Amino acid sequence: MNPSWTAGTRSGRAPASASGSPSTTSRRRAVGIRTTPLSQEFFLRLLANGRLLRKDVKQLYSARTDRFLADRYVVGKCYLCGFERARGDECPSCGSWLDTSRLLDPRSSLDADDRLELRDSWQYELDLAPFATDPAIRPWLEELRGRLKPNVSRFVFEKMIEGEGLESRPITRDLPWGVPLPENDLDGRSLGDVSKKVLYVWFDAPIGYISSTIEWARAQGRDWRRYWIRPEGDHAEGARLIHFLGKDNISFHCIVFPAMLAWQKSDRSGLLGPGPGERYVLPENVPANEFFNLEGKKFNKSEGWYLEVDDFLDEFGADRTRFYLTAAMPETADSDFLWREFKAKTDLLANVFGNFAVRILKFVAQHFEGKVPPRVGYDAELERARERIALRTKAVAEEIEGFRFRRALEEFLGLAEDGNRYLDETAPWKLRKNDPVACGSALHVACSSCP
């Protein structure tokens, strides 16, 4: 087992499907020009609602390429924690949002020899200062705090909102690519010379969640609005927006994107998004994971320190892969892929669940023509066994619904362990000759514990 295997995909085959989450590039190919109007509408609604600030700023400029650099193309030392390879807009070590102009020893990630300089410009910024106190957001934010995993809640509230505090964040840049700013506001008034301004990619990217839904719904002949738009004050159960992601995207999906959604309200008709008396659906939960490393080191494609998904699946199969990735999932703290642990955990899958499933299915196939026999009559022991199985099954479902997948896996294995004990106690292979009806009832109960 070679730990230098790579972790990309050649065919798109992966342990879990991500077909509903297209990349920005593929999304733009699929949605085409319809993406631009929706992103521009988001911008114009925020502008009309007084949520944007036009601010004079200093940006890093590459004289060698004669252009301003996007924040993600700038690396340097974090001025808060000292991490040497902080990005221009965020530090992956401490998780803080950064002001690119304050980065220590800034340099281009495209060309380390390119000497960058600060130049004056102006940009639109999303004003996040009133986010946590906004009456339209506070009730949702309080509910979210009660739902988030402890590590996510601490980061969002103790670190970001109550600790560092929220400030405005740029949503435009001077770049040669991107969604162009509209020339006029919703009332037709000119925004001035915006010919060199584009919507920054982090602002445009999550709008792709909506535009990809629109494209999918149109292709299926469905109404996309039932997934994303609700009447004001309507708290009936409907579509649930849940973001599964890594911890480096927590602040964006718990603060920035919800602010973008909540501040889209408008009394105007004829726009693509919410009309009078309507709103966008806000995230119900953000069950973010921490970082997943490989044998104590960060996955690094350029250094060959990663696992190639297709090769891994060819060697070990999807079931073993899913099982181990769930068992090792970094739900509340960073964790590692460890080869020795992979073997131990997947052996557990075979020895506990695999053994239980084979015992039941083989017996049913040999003696009941492959059909689960019915339960006949009432037996107190069988009823108690059925109740234990029902409690375990309910626990598995509750842990999954609460996004506690490692605990769900433990309950799942507990269900199989209970099943193995039950088979040992009832010994249906002994009952088969003397009491086939009791044998069938025992197998019926055992099969109900086989997920």
Coordinates of C-alpha atoms in Angstrom, one line a residue:
M1 CA 0.0 0.0 0.0
N2 CA 1.8 3.0 -1.3
P3 CA 1.1 6.4 0.5
S4 CA 2.3 8.3 -2.5
W5 CA -0.8 7.5 -4.5
T6 CA -2.6 10.5 -5.8
A7 CA -6.0 11.9 -4.7
G8 CA -7.7 13.2 -7.8
T9 CA -10.0 11.4 -10.2
R10 CA -9.6 10.5 -13.8
S11 CA -13.2 9.4 -14.4
G12 CA -15.1 11.4 -11.8
R13 CA -15.8 8.2 -9.9
A14 CA -15.7 8.8 -6.2
P15 CA -16.9 7.2 -3.0
A16 CA -19.8 9.7 -2.8
S17 CA -21.6 11.6 -5.5
A18 CA -21.1 15.3 -5.9
S19 CA -23.2 15.7 -9.0
G20 CA -25.2 18.5 -7.4
S21 CA -22.2 20.7 -6.7
P22 CA -20.6 21.7 -9.9
S23 CA -17.4 23.6 -10.0
T24 CA -17.4 27.3 -10.9
T25 CA -15.9 26.5 -14.3
S26 CA -18.4 23.7 -15.1
R27 CA -21.2 25.7 -13.7
R28 CA -20.5 28.6 -16.1
R29 CA -20.2 26.2 -19.0
A30 CA -23.6 24.7 -18.1
V31 CA -25.5 27.8 -17.1
G32 CA -23.8 30.1 -19.6
I33 CA -24.9 33.7 -19.7
R34 CA -27.7 33.2 -17.2
T35 CA -25.2 33.2 -14.4
T36 CA -24.1 36.8 -15.0
P37 CA -27.6 38.4 -14.6
L38 CA -28.2 36.5 -11.3
S39 CA -24.9 37.6 -9.9
Q40 CA -25.5 41.2 -11.0
E41 CA -28.9 41.1 -9.5
F42 CA -27.5 40.1 -6.2
F43 CA -25.1 43.0 -6.4
L44 CA -27.8 45.5 -7.3
R45 CA -30.2 44.4 -4.6
L46 CA -27.5 44.7 -2.0
L47 CA -26.7 48.2 -3.3
A48 CA -30.3 49.2 -3.3
N49 CA -30.7 48.0 0.3
G50 CA -27.7 50.0 1.5
R51 CA -25.6 47.0 2.3
L52 CA -22.6 48.0 0.1
L53 CA -19.9 50.5 0.8
R54 CA -17.8 52.2 -1.9
K55 CA -14.4 52.5 -0.4
D56 CA -11.0 53.8 -1.5
V57 CA -8.5 50.9 -1.0
K58 CA -4.9 50.0 -1.7
Q59 CA -4.3 46.8 -3.8
L60 CA -1.2 44.8 -4.6
Y61 CA -0.2 45.5 -8.2
S62 CA 2.1 43.5 -10.5
A63 CA 4.1 45.8 -12.7
R64 CA 5.5 42.8 -14.5
T65 CA 2.1 41.7 -15.7
D66 CA 0.6 45.2 -15.6
R67 CA -2.4 44.2 -13.5
F68 CA -3.8 44.1 -10.0
L69 CA -3.6 40.6 -8.5
A70 CA -6.6 38.7 -7.1
D71 CA -6.2 38.1 -3.4
R72 CA -5.8 34.4 -3.9
Y73 CA -2.8 35.0 -6.1
V74 CA -1.0 36.7 -3.3
V75 CA 0.8 34.8 -0.5
G76 CA 2.7 36.2 2.5
K77 CA 3.1 36.1 6.2
C78 CA -0.1 36.4 8.3
Y79 CA 0.1 39.5 10.4
L80 CA -2.0 37.9 13.1
C81 CA -0.5 34.5 13.7
G82 CA 2.8 34.5 11.7
F83 CA 1.9 31.7 9.3
E84 CA 4.3 31.9 6.4
R85 CA 2.0 31.0 3.6
A86 CA -1.2 32.9 4.3
R87 CA -3.4 33.8 1.4
G88 CA -4.2 37.3 0.4
D89 CA -7.7 37.2 1.9
E90 CA -7.6 34.5 4.5
C91 CA -5.1 32.6 6.7
P92 CA -5.5 28.8 6.5
S93 CA -3.7 28.4 9.8
C94 CA -5.7 30.7 12.1
G95 CA -8.8 31.0 9.9
S96 CA -8.8 34.8 10.1
W97 CA -9.9 37.1 7.3
L98 CA -7.0 39.2 6.1
D99 CA -6.5 42.6 4.6
T100 CA -4.2 41.9 1.6
S101 CA -2.5 45.3 2.0
R102 CA -1.3 44.4 5.5
L103 CA 0.2 41.0 4.5
L104 CA 3.9 40.7 5.5
D105 CA 6.3 40.1 2.7
P106 CA 3.6 39.7 0.0
R107 CA 4.5 38.0 -3.2
S108 CA 2.8 36.6 -6.2
S109 CA 1.9 32.9 -6.0
L110 CA 2.3 32.8 -9.8
D111 CA 5.8 34.3 -9.9
A112 CA 7.8 34.5 -6.6
D113 CA 10.3 37.0 -8.2
D114 CA 7.5 39.4 -9.2
R115 CA 7.9 42.4 -6.9
L116 CA 4.5 43.7 -5.9
E117 CA 3.6 47.2 -5.1
L118 CA 0.5 48.9 -3.4
R119 CA -1.6 51.1 -5.7
D120 CA -4.7 53.1 -5.1
S121 CA -8.1 51.9 -6.3
W122 CA -11.7 51.8 -5.1
Q123 CA -14.0 48.8 -4.6
Y124 CA -17.5 47.9 -3.4
E125 CA -17.5 46.1 0.0
L126 CA -20.2 44.1 1.7
D127 CA -20.9 45.8 5.0
L128 CA -21.0 43.0 7.5
A129 CA -20.8 45.1 10.7
P130 CA -24.6 45.1 11.3
F131 CA -24.9 41.3 10.5
A132 CA -25.3 39.9 14.0
T133 CA -27.6 42.7 15.2
D134 CA -29.9 42.8 12.2
P135 CA -33.5 42.1 13.3
A136 CA -34.0 40.1 10.1
I137 CA -31.0 37.9 10.8
R138 CA -30.8 37.6 14.6
P139 CA -33.6 34.9 15.1
W140 CA -32.1 32.7 12.4
L141 CA -28.6 33.3 13.8
E142 CA -29.7 32.2 17.3
E143 CA -31.2 29.1 16.0
L144 CA -28.1 28.3 14.0
R145 CA -25.9 28.6 17.0
G146 CA -28.0 25.9 18.7
R147 CA -27.6 23.6 15.7
L148 CA -23.9 23.9 14.9
K149 CA -21.3 21.5 16.0
P150 CA -19.3 22.8 18.9
N151 CA -16.1 23.4 16.9
V152 CA -18.1 25.3 14.2
S153 CA -20.1 27.3 16.7
R154 CA -16.9 28.4 18.6
F155 CA -15.3 29.6 15.3
V156 CA -18.3 31.5 14.1
F157 CA -19.4 33.1 17.3
E158 CA -16.5 33.2 19.8
K159 CA -13.8 33.9 17.2
M160 CA -15.4 35.8 14.4
I161 CA -18.5 37.6 15.6
E162 CA -17.8 38.1 19.3
G163 CA -14.0 38.0 19.1
E164 CA -12.5 39.7 16.0
G165 CA -15.8 41.4 15.0
L166 CA -17.2 41.7 11.5
E167 CA -16.1 44.4 9.1
S168 CA -16.8 45.1 5.5
R169 CA -15.4 42.8 2.9
P170 CA -14.5 43.6 -0.8
I171 CA -16.8 42.1 -3.4
T172 CA -15.3 43.7 -6.5
R173 CA -11.8 43.7 -8.0
D174 CA -9.9 45.2 -10.9
L175 CA -9.4 42.0 -12.9
P176 CA -9.5 41.1 -16.6
W177 CA -11.9 38.2 -16.0
G178 CA -15.1 37.7 -14.0
V179 CA -18.7 38.9 -14.0
P180 CA -18.7 42.6 -15.0
L181 CA -20.4 45.1 -12.8
P182 CA -23.7 46.4 -14.2
E183 CA -23.4 50.0 -15.5
N184 CA -26.7 51.2 -13.9
D185 CA -28.5 50.6 -10.6
L186 CA -32.0 49.2 -10.3
D187 CA -33.5 52.7 -10.9
G188 CA -31.4 53.1 -14.0
R189 CA -28.9 55.6 -12.5
S190 CA -25.3 55.3 -13.8
L191 CA -22.8 53.7 -11.4
G192 CA -20.0 55.7 -13.1
D193 CA -17.0 54.2 -14.8
V194 CA -17.0 50.5 -13.8
S195 CA -15.5 49.2 -17.0
K196 CA -12.6 47.6 -15.2
K197 CA -14.5 46.3 -12.3
V198 CA -15.7 42.7 -11.9
L199 CA -17.5 40.8 -9.1
Y200 CA -14.9 39.0 -7.1
V201 CA -15.1 35.2 -7.5
W202 CA -15.9 34.5 -3.8
F203 CA -19.0 36.6 -4.2
D204 CA -20.0 35.1 -7.5
A205 CA -19.3 31.4 -6.6
P206 CA -22.1 30.6 -4.1
I207 CA -24.6 32.2 -6.3
G208 CA -23.8 29.2 -8.5
Y209 CA -25.6 27.1 -6.0
I210 CA -28.8 28.9 -7.1
S211 CA -28.0 29.2 -10.8
S212 CA -27.2 25.5 -11.0
T213 CA -30.5 24.7 -9.3
I214 CA -32.2 26.9 -11.9
E215 CA -30.5 25.1 -14.8
W216 CA -31.3 21.7 -13.3
A217 CA -35.0 22.6 -12.6
R218 CA -35.5 24.0 -16.1
A219 CA -34.1 20.8 -17.7
Q220 CA -36.4 18.8 -15.5
G221 CA -39.4 21.0 -16.0
R222 CA -39.6 21.9 -12.3
D223 CA -39.9 25.1 -10.4
W224 CA -36.5 26.1 -8.9
R225 CA -38.2 28.7 -6.6
R226 CA -39.6 26.0 -4.4
Y227 CA -36.1 25.1 -3.3
W228 CA -34.7 28.6 -2.7
I229 CA -37.5 31.1 -2.1
R230 CA -40.1 31.2 0.7
P231 CA -42.8 33.6 1.7
E232 CA -41.8 36.0 4.5
G233 CA -42.8 34.6 7.9
D234 CA -43.5 31.1 6.5
H235 CA -41.9 28.7 8.9
A236 CA -43.5 25.6 7.5
E237 CA -41.1 22.7 6.7
G238 CA -39.8 23.0 3.1
A239 CA -36.4 22.8 1.4
R240 CA -33.5 22.6 3.8
L241 CA -30.2 24.3 2.9
I242 CA -27.3 22.5 4.5
H243 CA -23.6 23.1 3.6
F244 CA -21.2 20.2 3.8
L245 CA -17.7 21.6 3.6
G246 CA -14.3 22.1 5.2
K247 CA -13.4 24.4 8.1
D248 CA -11.7 26.9 5.8
N249 CA -15.2 27.8 4.4
I250 CA -17.0 28.0 7.7
S251 CA -17.1 31.8 8.0
F252 CA -18.2 32.3 4.5
H253 CA -21.2 29.9 4.7
C254 CA -22.2 30.9 8.2
I255 CA -21.8 34.7 7.8
V256 CA -21.1 36.0 4.3
F257 CA -23.4 34.0 2.1
P258 CA -26.3 34.2 4.6
A259 CA -25.9 38.0 4.7
M260 CA -26.0 38.0 0.9
L261 CA -29.2 35.9 1.0
A262 CA -30.9 37.8 3.8
W263 CA -30.3 41.2 2.3
Q264 CA -31.9 40.4 -1.1
K265 CA -35.4 41.5 -0.1
S266 CA -37.1 43.8 -2.6
D267 CA -40.5 45.4 -3.2
R268 CA -39.9 45.2 -6.9
S269 CA -41.5 42.7 -9.2
G270 CA -40.0 41.2 -12.4
L271 CA -36.6 40.3 -10.9
L272 CA -35.4 36.7 -10.9
G273 CA -35.0 36.4 -7.1
P274 CA -37.5 37.0 -4.3
G275 CA -40.4 39.4 -5.0
P276 CA -42.5 41.4 -2.6
G277 CA -43.1 39.4 0.6
E278 CA -40.6 36.7 -0.3
R279 CA -37.1 35.8 0.9
Y280 CA -34.3 33.4 0.1
V281 CA -34.0 30.2 2.2
L282 CA -31.1 30.6 4.8
P283 CA -28.8 27.7 5.8
E284 CA -30.2 25.4 8.4
N285 CA -26.8 24.0 9.3
V286 CA -23.2 24.0 8.3
P287 CA -21.7 20.6 9.6
A288 CA -18.2 21.5 8.6
N289 CA -15.3 19.1 9.0
E290 CA -11.8 20.0 10.2
F291 CA -8.7 19.1 8.1
F292 CA -8.0 15.5 7.0
N293 CA -4.3 14.7 6.7
L294 CA -2.3 11.8 5.4
E295 CA 0.0 10.0 7.9
G296 CA 0.5 13.2 9.9
K297 CA 1.2 15.4 6.9
K298 CA -1.0 17.7 4.8
F299 CA -2.1 16.3 1.5
N300 CA 0.2 17.9 -1.1
K301 CA -0.2 17.1 -4.8
S302 CA 2.9 18.9 -5.9
E303 CA 5.0 16.8 -3.5
G304 CA 3.2 13.6 -4.4
W305 CA 1.8 13.1 -0.9
Y306 CA -1.7 12.2 -1.7
L307 CA -4.0 9.3 -2.7
E308 CA -5.3 8.7 -6.2
V309 CA -9.0 8.0 -5.7
D310 CA -9.5 5.8 -8.8
D311 CA -6.5 3.6 -7.9
F312 CA -7.7 3.4 -4.3
L313 CA -11.2 2.3 -5.3
D314 CA -9.8 -0.3 -7.7
E315 CA -7.7 -1.7 -4.9
F316 CA -10.1 -1.6 -2.0
G317 CA -13.6 -1.0 -3.3
A318 CA -16.1 1.7 -2.5
D319 CA -17.7 0.1 0.6
R320 CA -14.4 -0.2 2.5
T321 CA -13.4 3.3 1.4
R322 CA -16.7 4.9 2.6
F323 CA -16.5 3.0 5.9
Y324 CA -13.0 4.1 6.8
L325 CA -13.5 7.7 5.6
T326 CA -16.6 7.9 7.9
A327 CA -14.7 6.2 10.8
A328 CA -11.8 8.6 10.4
M329 CA -13.8 11.7 9.5
P330 CA -12.4 15.0 11.1
E331 CA -15.8 16.0 12.5
T332 CA -14.6 18.1 15.4
A333 CA -10.8 18.1 15.1
D334 CA -8.2 17.4 12.5
S335 CA -7.6 13.7 11.8
D336 CA -5.4 11.5 9.7
F337 CA -5.6 8.8 7.1
L338 CA -3.5 6.1 8.6
W339 CA -2.7 2.9 6.7
R340 CA -2.6 0.7 9.8
E341 CA -5.9 2.2 11.0
F342 CA -7.4 1.6 7.5
K343 CA -6.7 -2.1 7.8
A344 CA -7.9 -2.4 11.4
K345 CA -11.2 -0.5 10.7
T346 CA -12.0 -2.3 7.5
D347 CA -11.2 -5.7 9.2
L348 CA -13.8 -4.6 11.8
L349 CA -16.3 -4.1 9.0
A350 CA -15.7 -7.6 7.6
N351 CA -15.6 -9.3 11.0
V352 CA -18.6 -7.7 12.6
F353 CA -21.1 -6.6 9.9
G354 CA -19.8 -8.9 7.2
N355 CA -20.0 -11.9 9.4
F356 CA -23.5 -11.1 10.6
A357 CA -24.8 -10.5 7.1
V358 CA -23.2 -13.6 5.7
R359 CA -24.7 -15.8 8.5
I360 CA -28.2 -14.5 7.9
L361 CA -28.2 -14.3 4.1
K362 CA -26.6 -17.7 3.6
F363 CA -29.0 -19.4 6.0
V364 CA -32.0 -17.8 4.3
A365 CA -30.7 -18.7 0.9
Q366 CA -30.1 -22.3 1.8
H367 CA -33.2 -23.1 3.8
F368 CA -35.9 -20.5 2.8
E369 CA -35.3 -20.2 -0.9
G370 CA -33.8 -16.8 -0.4
K371 CA -37.0 -15.3 1.0
V372 CA -37.1 -13.8 4.5
P373 CA -39.5 -16.0 6.5
P374 CA -42.5 -14.4 8.3
R375 CA -42.7 -13.9 12.0
V376 CA -45.5 -16.1 13.4
G377 CA -47.1 -15.7 16.8
Y378 CA -45.8 -13.8 19.8
D379 CA -42.7 -14.6 21.8
A380 CA -41.5 -12.4 24.6
E381 CA -37.8 -13.0 23.9
L382 CA -38.3 -12.2 20.2
E383 CA -40.3 -9.1 21.1
R384 CA -37.5 -7.8 23.4
A385 CA -35.0 -8.5 20.6
R386 CA -37.1 -6.6 18.1
E387 CA -37.4 -3.6 20.5
R388 CA -33.6 -3.5 21.0
I389 CA -33.1 -3.6 17.2
A390 CA -35.7 -0.8 16.8
L391 CA -33.8 1.4 19.4
R392 CA -30.5 0.8 17.7
T393 CA -31.9 1.6 14.3
K394 CA -33.5 4.8 15.7
A395 CA -30.2 5.8 17.2
V396 CA -28.4 5.4 13.8
A397 CA -31.0 7.6 12.1
E398 CA -30.8 10.3 14.9
E399 CA -27.0 10.4 14.7
I400 CA -27.1 10.8 10.9
E401 CA -29.8 13.5 11.1
G402 CA -27.5 15.3 13.6
F403 CA -24.5 15.0 11.2
R404 CA -22.7 12.9 13.8
F405 CA -21.6 10.3 11.3
R406 CA -18.8 8.6 13.3
R407 CA -21.3 8.0 16.1
A408 CA -23.8 6.7 13.6
L409 CA -21.2 4.3 12.4
E410 CA -20.6 3.1 16.0
E411 CA -24.3 2.5 16.4
F412 CA -24.4 0.7 13.1
L413 CA -21.6 -1.7 14.2
G414 CA -23.4 -2.1 17.6
L415 CA -26.5 -3.2 15.7
A416 CA -24.4 -5.9 13.9
E417 CA -22.8 -6.9 17.2
D418 CA -26.3 -7.2 18.8
G419 CA -27.4 -9.3 15.8
N420 CA -24.5 -11.7 16.1
R421 CA -25.2 -12.2 19.8
Y422 CA -28.9 -12.7 19.0
L423 CA -28.0 -15.4 16.4
D424 CA -25.8 -17.2 19.0
E425 CA -28.6 -17.1 21.6
T426 CA -31.4 -18.2 19.4
A427 CA -29.4 -20.7 17.3
P428 CA -31.8 -20.9 14.3
W429 CA -29.7 -23.7 12.8
K430 CA -30.8 -25.9 15.8
L431 CA -34.4 -24.8 15.6
R432 CA -34.7 -25.6 11.9
K433 CA -35.2 -29.4 12.4
N434 CA -37.4 -29.4 15.5
D435 CA -39.3 -26.1 15.2
P436 CA -39.2 -24.6 11.7
V437 CA -41.8 -21.9 12.5
A438 CA -39.7 -20.7 15.5
C439 CA -36.7 -20.8 13.3
G440 CA -38.4 -18.6 10.7
S441 CA -39.6 -16.1 13.3
A442 CA -36.0 -15.8 14.8
L443 CA -34.6 -15.2 11.3
H444 CA -37.3 -12.6 10.6
V445 CA -36.2 -10.6 13.6
A446 CA -32.5 -11.1 12.8
C447 CA -33.0 -9.8 9.2
S448 CA -34.8 -6.7 10.5
S449 CA -31.5 -5.7 12.2
C450 CA -29.5 -6.1 9.0
P451 CA -29.4 -2.4 7.6

